Tab-separated table of C-alpha atoms and ligand atoms in Angstrom:
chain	number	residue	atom	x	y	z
A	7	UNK	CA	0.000	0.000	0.000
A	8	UNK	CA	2.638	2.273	0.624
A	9	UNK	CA	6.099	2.538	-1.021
A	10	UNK	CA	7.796	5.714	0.384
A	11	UNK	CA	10.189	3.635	3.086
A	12	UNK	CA	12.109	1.774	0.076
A	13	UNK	CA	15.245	4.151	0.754
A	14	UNK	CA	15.278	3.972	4.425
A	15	UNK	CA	15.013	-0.125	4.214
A	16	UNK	CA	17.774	0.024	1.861
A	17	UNK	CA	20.025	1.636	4.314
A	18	UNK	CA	18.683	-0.350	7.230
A	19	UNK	CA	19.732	-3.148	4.961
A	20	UNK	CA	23.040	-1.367	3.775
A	21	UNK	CA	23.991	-1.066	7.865
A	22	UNK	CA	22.540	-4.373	8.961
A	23	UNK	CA	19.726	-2.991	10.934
A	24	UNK	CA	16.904	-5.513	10.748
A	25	UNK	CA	13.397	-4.642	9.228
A	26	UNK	CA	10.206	-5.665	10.383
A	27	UNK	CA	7.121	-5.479	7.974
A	28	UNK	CA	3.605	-4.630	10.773
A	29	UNK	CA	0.521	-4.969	9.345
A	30	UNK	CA	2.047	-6.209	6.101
A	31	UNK	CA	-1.687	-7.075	4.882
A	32	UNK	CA	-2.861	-3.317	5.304
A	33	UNK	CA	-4.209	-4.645	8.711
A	34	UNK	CA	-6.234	-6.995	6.822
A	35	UNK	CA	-7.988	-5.165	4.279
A	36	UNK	CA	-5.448	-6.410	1.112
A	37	UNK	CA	-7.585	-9.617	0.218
A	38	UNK	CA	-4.320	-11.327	-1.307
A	39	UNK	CA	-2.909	-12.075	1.499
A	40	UNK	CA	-0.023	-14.841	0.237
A	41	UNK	CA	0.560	-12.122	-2.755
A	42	UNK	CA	1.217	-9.803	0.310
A	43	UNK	CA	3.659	-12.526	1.540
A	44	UNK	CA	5.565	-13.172	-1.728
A	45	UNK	CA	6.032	-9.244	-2.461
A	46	UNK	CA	7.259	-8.823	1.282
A	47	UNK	CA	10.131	-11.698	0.518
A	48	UNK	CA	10.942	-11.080	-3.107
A	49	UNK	CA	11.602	-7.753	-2.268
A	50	UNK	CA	14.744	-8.542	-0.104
A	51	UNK	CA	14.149	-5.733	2.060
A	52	UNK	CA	12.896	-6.804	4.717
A	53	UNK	CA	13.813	-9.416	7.082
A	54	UNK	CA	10.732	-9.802	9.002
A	55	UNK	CA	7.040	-9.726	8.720
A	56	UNK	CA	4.163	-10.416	11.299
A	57	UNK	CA	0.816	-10.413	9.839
A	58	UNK	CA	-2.432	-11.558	12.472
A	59	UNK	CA	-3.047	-14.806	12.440
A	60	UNK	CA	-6.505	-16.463	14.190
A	61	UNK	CA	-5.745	-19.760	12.869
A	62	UNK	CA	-3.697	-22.859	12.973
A	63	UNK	CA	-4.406	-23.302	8.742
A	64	UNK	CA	-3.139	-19.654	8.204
A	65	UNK	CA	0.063	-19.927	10.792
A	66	UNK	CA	0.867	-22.613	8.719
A	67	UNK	CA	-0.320	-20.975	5.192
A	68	UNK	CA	2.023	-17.980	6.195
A	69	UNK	CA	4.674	-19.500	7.478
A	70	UNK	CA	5.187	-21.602	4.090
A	71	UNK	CA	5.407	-18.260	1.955
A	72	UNK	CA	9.089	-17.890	3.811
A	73	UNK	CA	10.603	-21.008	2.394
A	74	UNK	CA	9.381	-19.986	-1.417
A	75	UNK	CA	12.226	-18.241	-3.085
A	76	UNK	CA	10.059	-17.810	-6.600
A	77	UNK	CA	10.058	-14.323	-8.318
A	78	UNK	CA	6.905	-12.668	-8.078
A	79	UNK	CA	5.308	-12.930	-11.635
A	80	UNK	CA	4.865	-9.912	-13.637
A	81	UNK	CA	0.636	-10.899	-13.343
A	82	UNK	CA	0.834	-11.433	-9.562
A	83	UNK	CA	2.806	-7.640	-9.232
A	84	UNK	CA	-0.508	-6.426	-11.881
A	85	UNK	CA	-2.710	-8.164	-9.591
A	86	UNK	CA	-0.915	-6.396	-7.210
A	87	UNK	CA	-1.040	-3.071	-7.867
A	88	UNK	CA	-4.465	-3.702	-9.287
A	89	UNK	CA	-5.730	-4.195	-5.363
A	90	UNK	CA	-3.685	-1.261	-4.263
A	91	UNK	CA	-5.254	0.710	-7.113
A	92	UNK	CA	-8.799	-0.183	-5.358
A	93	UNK	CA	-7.959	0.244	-1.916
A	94	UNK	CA	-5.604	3.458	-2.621
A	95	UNK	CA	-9.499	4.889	-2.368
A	96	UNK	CA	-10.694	3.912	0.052
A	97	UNK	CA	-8.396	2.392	2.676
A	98	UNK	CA	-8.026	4.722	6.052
A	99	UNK	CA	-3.722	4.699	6.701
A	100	UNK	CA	-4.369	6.531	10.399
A	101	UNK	CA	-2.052	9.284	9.352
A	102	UNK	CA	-4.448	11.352	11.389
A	103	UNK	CA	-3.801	14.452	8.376
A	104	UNK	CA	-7.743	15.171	8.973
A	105	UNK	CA	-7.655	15.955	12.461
A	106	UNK	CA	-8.812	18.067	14.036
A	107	UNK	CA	-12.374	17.425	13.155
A	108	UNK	CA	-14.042	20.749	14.416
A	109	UNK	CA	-16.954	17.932	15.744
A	110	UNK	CA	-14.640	16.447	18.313
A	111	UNK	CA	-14.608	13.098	15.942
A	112	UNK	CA	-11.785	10.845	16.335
A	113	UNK	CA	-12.300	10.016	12.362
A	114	UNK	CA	-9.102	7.207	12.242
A	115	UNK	CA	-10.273	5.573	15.377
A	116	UNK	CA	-14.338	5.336	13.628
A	117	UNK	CA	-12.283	3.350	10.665
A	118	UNK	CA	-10.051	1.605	12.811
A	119	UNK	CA	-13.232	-0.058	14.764
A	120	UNK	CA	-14.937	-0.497	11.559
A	121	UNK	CA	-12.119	-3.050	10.836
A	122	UNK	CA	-12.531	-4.706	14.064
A	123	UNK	CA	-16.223	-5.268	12.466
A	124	UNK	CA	-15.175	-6.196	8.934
A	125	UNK	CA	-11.988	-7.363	8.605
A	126	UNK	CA	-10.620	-8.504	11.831
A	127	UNK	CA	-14.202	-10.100	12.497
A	128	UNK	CA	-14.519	-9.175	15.998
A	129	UNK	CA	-18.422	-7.240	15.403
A	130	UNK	CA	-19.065	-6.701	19.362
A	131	UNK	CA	-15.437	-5.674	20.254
A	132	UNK	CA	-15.378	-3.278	17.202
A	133	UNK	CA	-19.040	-1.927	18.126
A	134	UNK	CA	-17.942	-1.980	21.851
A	135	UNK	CA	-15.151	0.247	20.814
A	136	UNK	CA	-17.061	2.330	18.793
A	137	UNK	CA	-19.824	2.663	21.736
A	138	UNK	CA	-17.320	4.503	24.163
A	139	UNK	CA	-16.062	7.237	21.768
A	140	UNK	CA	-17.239	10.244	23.434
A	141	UNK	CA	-18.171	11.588	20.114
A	142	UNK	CA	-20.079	9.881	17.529
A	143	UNK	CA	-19.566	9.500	13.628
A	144	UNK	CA	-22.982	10.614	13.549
A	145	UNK	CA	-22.225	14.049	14.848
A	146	UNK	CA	-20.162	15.185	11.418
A	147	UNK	CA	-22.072	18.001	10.027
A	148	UNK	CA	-20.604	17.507	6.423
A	149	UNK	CA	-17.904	20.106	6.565
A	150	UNK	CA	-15.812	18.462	4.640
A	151	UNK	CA	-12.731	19.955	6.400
A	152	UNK	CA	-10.958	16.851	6.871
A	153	UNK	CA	-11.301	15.485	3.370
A	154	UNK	CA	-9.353	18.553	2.067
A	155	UNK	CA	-6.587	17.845	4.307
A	156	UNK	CA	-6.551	14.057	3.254
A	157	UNK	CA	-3.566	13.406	1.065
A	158	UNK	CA	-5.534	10.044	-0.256
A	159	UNK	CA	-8.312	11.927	-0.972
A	160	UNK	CA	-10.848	9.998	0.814
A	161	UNK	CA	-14.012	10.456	1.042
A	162	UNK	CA	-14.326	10.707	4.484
A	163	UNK	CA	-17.774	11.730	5.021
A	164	UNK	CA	-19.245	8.563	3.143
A	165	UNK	CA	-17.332	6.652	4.790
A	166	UNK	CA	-18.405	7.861	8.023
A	167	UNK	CA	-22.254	6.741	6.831
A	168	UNK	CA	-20.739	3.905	5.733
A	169	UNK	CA	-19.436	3.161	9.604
A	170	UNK	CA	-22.650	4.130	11.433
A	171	UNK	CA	-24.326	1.216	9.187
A	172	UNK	CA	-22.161	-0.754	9.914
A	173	UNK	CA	-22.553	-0.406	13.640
A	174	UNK	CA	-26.579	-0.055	13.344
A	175	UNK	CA	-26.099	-3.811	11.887
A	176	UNK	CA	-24.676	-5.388	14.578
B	24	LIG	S1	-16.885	16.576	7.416
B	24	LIG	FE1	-17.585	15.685	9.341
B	24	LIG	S2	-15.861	14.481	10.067
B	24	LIG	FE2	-15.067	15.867	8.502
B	24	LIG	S3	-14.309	17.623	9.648
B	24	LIG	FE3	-16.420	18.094	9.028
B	24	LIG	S4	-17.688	17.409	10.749
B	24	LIG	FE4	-15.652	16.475	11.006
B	25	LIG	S1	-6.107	11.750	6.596
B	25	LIG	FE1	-7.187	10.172	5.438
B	25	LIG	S2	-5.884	8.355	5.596
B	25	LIG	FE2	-5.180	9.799	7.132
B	25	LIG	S3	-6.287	9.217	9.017
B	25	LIG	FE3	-7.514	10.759	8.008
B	25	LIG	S4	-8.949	9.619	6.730
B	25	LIG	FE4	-7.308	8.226	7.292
């Protein structure tokens, strides 16, 4: 999803400093997840990655991706980017560039729980989460102050509705 620490890995790598890839499956939004995997070790930049697991299947799954020493295929990097392409618009990186939300809303966090709902499939955790935020998504007033100051360009305010369904559903 993002590309911009290439140079710093490359001199972590250049002074042996070890790398460790977090979230290295966009904190489980990229659906490809043993694409993830393959770009992670074909890029030979990083040493290290540490994706959540919730399963024996996918420790094992994972695991297996580090003994594979095939080049990634010119259509697995287009299917690739192709899934970065789609996500690029609509996937929340909790940069926190939006705040402050003159509302009081802690916009990153409202995505962040949404994911606890529908990607990390914990709904009453995610809704619990949601439930204490001393300020609702329902309280944006369609400003649109934060979605200037987004430098993906998100559309923020949709995806607000989109979160208070989401919630409503559970
Ligand atoms: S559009 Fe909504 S979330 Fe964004 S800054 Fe305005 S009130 Fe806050
Ligand atoms: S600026 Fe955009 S990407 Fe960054 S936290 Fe806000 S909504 Fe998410």
């Amino acid at each position: 999803m993002e590309s911009q620490g290439t140079e710093l890995f490359e001199k972590a790598l250049e002074k042996g400093i070890g790398t460790i890839a977090m979230k290295p499956m966009a904190g489980g939004a990229f659906t490809k997840q043993k694409l993830s995997l393959k770009y992670i070790v074909n890029s030979g930049l990083i040493n290290v990655a540490i994706p959540g697991m919730d399963s024996i299947e996918q420790v094992i799954e994972n695991a297996s991706m580090g003994d594979g020493t095939e080049a990634l295929t010119a259509e697995e990097q287009e299917e690739i980017n192709e899934e970065v392409k789609i996500l690029g618009n609509d996937f929340c990186r909790r940069c926190g560039y939006c705040k402050p939300c003159p509302e009081g809303i802690d916009i990153p966090n409202v995505f962040l729980f949404e994911g606890y709902v529908t990607r990390y499939n914990l709904p009453e955790y995610g809704k619990s989460k949601y439930e204490a935020m001393p300020i609702k998504a329902t309280a944006c007033v369609r400003c649109r102050k934060c979605e200037r100051k987004c430098p993906y360009n998100l559309p923020i305010v949709n995806k607000l509705k989109h979160a208070v369904e989401t919630f409503k559903n559970i």
